[in-house]
Amino acid sequence: MPEPHPAEPYTVAALYQFRALPDPAALREELRALGEQLGLCGTLIVAPEGINGTVAGSAAAVAELRAFLLAAGFEQMEYKESQASEQPFKRFKVRLKKEIVTLGVPVAPRERVGTYLDPHEWNALLADPDVIVVDTRNRYEVKAGTFQGAVDPEIDSFREFPAWVDEHLSGAEGKKIAMFCTGGIRCEKSTSLLLQKGFRDVFHLRGGILKYLEDVPESESRWDGECFVFDGRVTVGHGLREGGAVMCHSCGWPLTTEERQHPHFEEGVSCEHCFHRTTDAQKAAFRDRQRAYETGQR
C-alpha cells in the first residue's frame, strides 16, 4: 500500500469526464478495490454519464489511479494535481449516482457546451464590460473568493441554478455570458443548459478556478480571495498553495482569522453564520462530536 512518506506531501487529484458508461456499478467496484489497495482517500462519483471526484494519496498511488482510468477509456479527463501537507480526507469512498454533478434537469454536456477559454483568454473576456460573468458555485464557496465583477447567484445548491437562470437571465439571450466554477464540471452543464435555452454566446473557463490559479501569475490575476475546495485544506490560493481559511464543521462556511474571533465561533460547533440556526441540543451533539474527534487525534 503506497502511502506518503511522513515528509512527503499528499498529492491531491481533481478529475472528471463526461463519458457514457454501460456498467457504472462494475466500475465502482473496481475503483473501490483499487483505492483501498493504494491507500487513497477522498471521493469518486460514478454515474451513467461519467466520473467525477477528488482523491489524495502518495504520488505513486495517484499516478496508478490515473493510469487505471486512462486504460479504462477516460482519455479526455479534466485532471489537475495539487499538494496537501496533511491528509485532506478521512476515508476513501466511491459513490454510484444518477449524475456526476447534480443539476436536476436534463442537459447534454457531451454533445453541446459553451466555448472553452484558457486562463489567459479568460482575462481578456473579463475586461469586456458587455460580458455577464456568472459564478455557478454555492454561496459559501463564493464567500471565500471570486472573480472581479462576477455575479453571485446566491444559491445553496447547484440544483437551484436552472431556476436562477430563468429568473435573472431571461432577456439576456443575445448577450455574452461567461461562467466559471471550481474545476470546470459545473460549467459543462450550466453552459449546456444556456445553449439549450437559446443563448448563443456562452463561454466557460477551461479547468475552472483551480487551473486559473495554477497558470496565471498573481500579478496578472483578476481573482480576489481564495478558492474553496472540498477537502481538509478548505481553501487554496495562487499557485494552488494551501489557503488560510478554516471550515465551520456545523455549516460548512470557510472562516477567516477574524471570523474565528467572533463570540459565536466554537470549533466544531458554530460560527456567526449558523449560531442562530441550530438548537441547543444540536450544539450539544456537535460538542460531543468535536470531543470525540479531538480524543481520537491524541
Coordinates of C-alpha atoms in Angstrom, one line a residue:
M1 CA 0.0 0.0 0.0
P2 CA 1.9 3.1 -1.2
E3 CA 1.3 5.7 1.5
P4 CA 3.0 9.2 1.6
H5 CA 6.3 9.3 3.5
P6 CA 6.0 11.4 6.7
A7 CA 7.9 14.2 5.0
E8 CA 6.1 13.8 1.6
P9 CA 3.0 15.9 1.0
Y10 CA -0.2 14.3 -0.2
T11 CA -0.8 14.5 -3.9
V12 CA -4.4 15.7 -4.5
A13 CA -6.0 14.9 -7.8
A14 CA -9.3 16.6 -9.0
L15 CA -10.7 14.9 -12.1
Y16 CA -13.8 14.4 -14.2
Q17 CA -15.0 13.3 -17.6
F18 CA -18.4 13.1 -19.2
R19 CA -18.5 9.7 -20.9
A20 CA -21.3 7.2 -21.3
L21 CA -20.8 4.2 -19.1
P22 CA -22.7 1.0 -19.9
D23 CA -22.0 -0.5 -16.4
P24 CA -21.2 2.2 -13.8
A25 CA -21.7 -0.3 -10.9
A26 CA -19.0 -2.5 -12.2
L27 CA -16.6 0.4 -12.5
R28 CA -17.5 1.5 -9.0
E29 CA -16.4 -1.9 -7.5
E30 CA -13.1 -1.8 -9.5
L31 CA -12.3 1.7 -8.2
R32 CA -13.3 0.8 -4.6
A33 CA -10.9 -2.2 -4.6
L34 CA -8.1 -0.2 -6.3
G35 CA -8.4 2.8 -4.0
E36 CA -8.3 0.6 -0.9
Q37 CA -5.3 -1.3 -2.2
L38 CA -3.5 2.0 -3.0
G39 CA -4.3 3.6 0.4
L40 CA -6.2 6.6 -1.3
C41 CA -8.6 8.9 0.5
G42 CA -11.3 11.1 -1.0
T43 CA -14.4 10.6 -3.0
L44 CA -15.1 9.4 -6.6
I45 CA -18.6 9.7 -8.1
V46 CA -19.6 7.2 -10.8
A47 CA -22.7 7.7 -12.9
P48 CA -24.1 6.6 -16.3
E49 CA -22.8 10.0 -17.6
G50 CA -19.2 9.6 -16.4
I51 CA -16.8 10.1 -13.4
N52 CA -16.0 13.0 -11.1
G53 CA -14.1 13.4 -7.8
T54 CA -11.1 14.4 -5.8
V55 CA -8.7 11.9 -4.3
A56 CA -5.4 12.0 -2.4
G57 CA -2.5 9.8 -1.6
S58 CA 1.1 9.2 -2.4
A59 CA 2.3 10.5 -5.8
A60 CA 2.8 6.9 -6.8
A61 CA -0.7 5.9 -5.7
V62 CA -2.4 8.8 -7.5
A63 CA -0.4 8.1 -10.6
E64 CA -1.5 4.4 -10.6
L65 CA -5.2 5.5 -10.3
R66 CA -4.8 7.9 -13.2
A67 CA -3.2 5.1 -15.3
F68 CA -6.1 2.8 -14.5
L69 CA -8.7 5.4 -15.6
L70 CA -6.8 6.2 -18.8
A71 CA -6.7 2.5 -19.6
A72 CA -10.5 2.3 -18.8
G73 CA -11.2 4.8 -21.6
F74 CA -11.1 8.1 -19.7
E75 CA -8.5 9.7 -22.1
Q76 CA -10.2 13.1 -22.1
M77 CA -10.2 13.6 -18.4
E78 CA -10.0 17.2 -17.0
Y79 CA -7.3 16.4 -14.5
K80 CA -5.4 18.6 -12.0
E81 CA -2.9 17.9 -9.2
S82 CA -2.0 19.9 -6.2
Q83 CA -0.4 19.2 -2.8
A84 CA -1.6 19.0 0.8
S85 CA 0.6 18.9 3.8
E86 CA -1.8 16.8 5.8
Q87 CA -4.3 14.0 4.9
P88 CA -7.1 16.0 3.3
F89 CA -9.9 13.4 3.6
K90 CA -10.7 10.9 6.3
R91 CA -11.5 7.9 4.1
F92 CA -12.0 6.7 0.6
K93 CA -15.4 6.4 -1.0
V94 CA -16.8 5.6 -4.4
R95 CA -20.4 6.6 -4.8
L96 CA -22.9 5.5 -7.5
K97 CA -25.2 8.3 -8.5
K98 CA -27.6 9.4 -11.3
E99 CA -25.4 12.4 -12.2
I100 CA -21.7 13.1 -11.6
V101 CA -22.7 16.7 -10.7
T102 CA -26.4 17.2 -9.8
L103 CA -28.2 19.9 -11.9
G104 CA -31.6 18.1 -11.7
V105 CA -32.7 18.9 -15.3
P106 CA -31.6 17.0 -18.5
V107 CA -28.8 18.6 -20.5
A108 CA -26.3 17.2 -23.0
P109 CA -22.8 18.2 -22.0
R110 CA -21.2 15.5 -24.2
E111 CA -22.9 17.0 -27.3
R112 CA -23.2 20.7 -26.7
V113 CA -21.3 23.0 -24.4
G114 CA -20.1 26.6 -24.4
T115 CA -16.8 27.8 -25.8
Y116 CA -13.8 26.9 -23.7
L117 CA -11.4 29.7 -22.8
D118 CA -7.9 29.1 -21.3
P119 CA -7.0 31.2 -18.3
H120 CA -5.3 34.0 -20.3
E121 CA -8.2 34.2 -22.8
W122 CA -10.5 34.4 -19.8
N123 CA -8.7 37.5 -18.6
A124 CA -9.3 39.2 -21.9
L125 CA -13.0 38.3 -21.8
L126 CA -13.4 39.7 -18.2
A127 CA -12.1 43.0 -19.5
D128 CA -15.1 43.3 -21.8
P129 CA -17.7 45.4 -20.0
D130 CA -20.5 43.9 -22.1
V131 CA -19.9 40.3 -20.8
I132 CA -22.1 39.0 -18.0
V133 CA -19.8 36.8 -15.8
V134 CA -21.6 34.3 -13.6
D135 CA -20.2 32.3 -10.7
T136 CA -22.0 29.0 -10.7
R137 CA -20.9 27.9 -7.3
N138 CA -22.8 27.8 -4.0
R139 CA -22.8 30.9 -1.7
Y140 CA -20.3 29.5 0.8
E141 CA -17.8 28.9 -2.0
V142 CA -18.3 32.4 -3.4
K143 CA -17.7 33.8 0.1
A144 CA -14.1 32.5 0.1
G145 CA -13.3 34.3 -3.2
T146 CA -14.5 35.0 -6.7
F147 CA -13.5 36.9 -9.9
Q148 CA -13.7 40.6 -10.0
G149 CA -17.1 41.8 -11.3
A150 CA -18.7 38.3 -11.2
V151 CA -22.4 37.9 -10.5
D152 CA -23.2 35.7 -7.4
P153 CA -26.4 33.8 -7.8
E154 CA -26.6 33.3 -4.1
I155 CA -27.6 29.6 -4.4
D156 CA -27.2 26.9 -1.8
S157 CA -27.2 24.0 -4.3
F158 CA -26.4 23.6 -8.0
R159 CA -30.0 22.3 -8.3
E160 CA -31.1 25.9 -7.8
F161 CA -29.1 27.2 -10.8
P162 CA -31.7 26.5 -13.6
A163 CA -34.4 28.5 -11.7
W164 CA -31.9 31.3 -11.2
V165 CA -31.2 31.4 -14.9
D166 CA -34.9 31.6 -15.7
E167 CA -35.4 34.4 -13.2
H168 CA -32.3 36.5 -13.7
L169 CA -31.0 35.9 -17.3
S170 CA -34.3 35.9 -19.1
G171 CA -34.0 38.5 -21.9
A172 CA -30.2 38.3 -22.0
E173 CA -30.1 35.6 -24.6
G174 CA -28.3 37.9 -27.1
K175 CA -25.5 38.8 -24.6
K176 CA -22.2 37.2 -24.0
I177 CA -22.4 35.0 -20.9
A178 CA -19.2 33.7 -19.2
M179 CA -19.4 31.2 -16.4
F180 CA -16.9 29.5 -14.1
C181 CA -16.7 27.0 -11.2
T182 CA -14.0 25.3 -9.2
G183 CA -12.8 22.6 -11.6
G184 CA -15.0 23.1 -14.7
I185 CA -17.5 20.4 -14.3
R186 CA -20.5 22.5 -13.2
C187 CA -19.9 24.8 -16.2
E188 CA -20.1 21.9 -18.6
K189 CA -23.7 21.5 -17.5
S190 CA -24.5 25.2 -17.0
T191 CA -23.3 26.2 -20.5
S192 CA -25.2 23.3 -22.0
L193 CA -28.3 24.5 -20.2
L194 CA -28.0 28.0 -21.5
L195 CA -27.4 26.9 -25.1
Q196 CA -30.5 24.6 -24.7
K197 CA -32.5 27.7 -23.6
G198 CA -31.5 29.7 -26.7
F199 CA -28.4 31.6 -25.5
R200 CA -25.8 31.9 -28.3
D201 CA -22.5 33.4 -26.9
V202 CA -21.8 31.2 -23.9
F203 CA -18.2 30.8 -22.6
H204 CA -16.6 28.9 -19.7
L205 CA -13.2 28.7 -18.1
R206 CA -11.4 25.5 -19.1
G207 CA -10.2 23.7 -16.0
G208 CA -12.0 26.1 -13.7
I209 CA -10.7 28.3 -11.0
L210 CA -8.0 25.7 -10.0
K211 CA -6.4 25.8 -13.4
Y212 CA -6.6 29.6 -13.5
L213 CA -4.8 29.9 -10.1
E214 CA -2.2 27.4 -11.2
D215 CA -1.4 29.1 -14.5
V216 CA -1.9 32.8 -14.0
P217 CA 0.7 34.8 -12.1
E218 CA -0.8 36.7 -9.1
S219 CA 0.4 40.0 -10.7
E220 CA -1.9 39.3 -13.7
S221 CA -4.8 37.8 -11.8
R222 CA -8.4 39.0 -11.7
W223 CA -9.2 36.7 -8.8
D224 CA -10.0 38.1 -5.4
G225 CA -9.6 35.9 -2.3
E226 CA -9.1 32.2 -2.1
C227 CA -10.8 29.2 -3.8
F228 CA -12.9 26.9 -1.6
V229 CA -12.0 23.2 -2.1
F230 CA -13.9 20.3 -0.8
D231 CA -11.2 18.8 1.4
G232 CA -9.3 19.4 4.6
R233 CA -7.3 22.3 3.1
V234 CA -10.6 24.3 2.9
T235 CA -9.2 26.9 0.5
V236 CA -6.2 27.3 -1.9
G237 CA -4.7 30.4 -3.4
H238 CA -2.5 31.3 -6.3
G239 CA -0.1 28.5 -7.3
L240 CA -2.6 26.2 -5.5
R241 CA -0.9 26.9 -2.2
E242 CA -2.9 26.0 0.8
G243 CA -5.1 28.9 2.0
G244 CA -5.7 30.3 5.4
A245 CA -9.4 29.5 5.9
V246 CA -10.8 27.1 8.4
M247 CA -14.2 25.4 7.9
C248 CA -17.1 25.6 10.3
H249 CA -18.0 22.0 10.7
S250 CA -21.6 22.9 11.6
C251 CA -22.5 24.8 8.4
G252 CA -19.5 24.4 6.1
W253 CA -18.6 28.1 5.8
P254 CA -14.9 28.9 5.2
L255 CA -13.9 31.2 8.1
T256 CA -11.2 33.8 8.1
T257 CA -9.0 34.5 11.1
E258 CA -11.2 37.5 12.0
E259 CA -14.4 35.4 11.9
R260 CA -12.8 32.8 14.2
Q261 CA -12.5 35.6 16.8
H262 CA -16.3 36.2 16.8
P263 CA -18.1 35.3 20.0
H264 CA -20.3 32.8 18.2
F265 CA -17.4 30.8 16.9
E266 CA -16.8 27.5 18.7
E267 CA -14.7 25.0 16.9
G268 CA -16.7 22.1 15.6
V269 CA -20.0 23.6 16.9
S270 CA -20.9 27.0 15.4
C271 CA -19.9 30.3 13.8
E272 CA -21.6 33.6 13.3
H273 CA -23.2 32.3 10.1
C274 CA -25.0 29.4 11.8
F275 CA -25.2 30.1 15.5
H276 CA -28.9 31.1 15.4
R277 CA -29.8 28.3 13.0
T278 CA -29.1 25.4 15.4
T279 CA -30.8 24.4 18.6
D280 CA -29.0 24.0 22.0
A281 CA -29.5 20.2 21.6
Q282 CA -27.8 20.3 18.2
K283 CA -24.9 22.3 19.6
A284 CA -24.5 19.8 22.4
A285 CA -24.3 17.0 19.9
F286 CA -21.7 18.9 17.9
R287 CA -19.7 19.4 21.1
D288 CA -19.8 15.6 21.7
R289 CA -18.7 15.0 18.1
Q290 CA -15.8 17.5 18.5
R291 CA -14.6 16.0 21.8
A292 CA -14.7 12.5 20.2
Y293 CA -12.7 13.8 17.2
E294 CA -10.1 15.5 19.5
T295 CA -9.8 12.4 21.7
G296 CA -9.2 10.3 18.6
Q297 CA -6.4 12.6 17.4
R298 CA -4.4 12.2 20.6

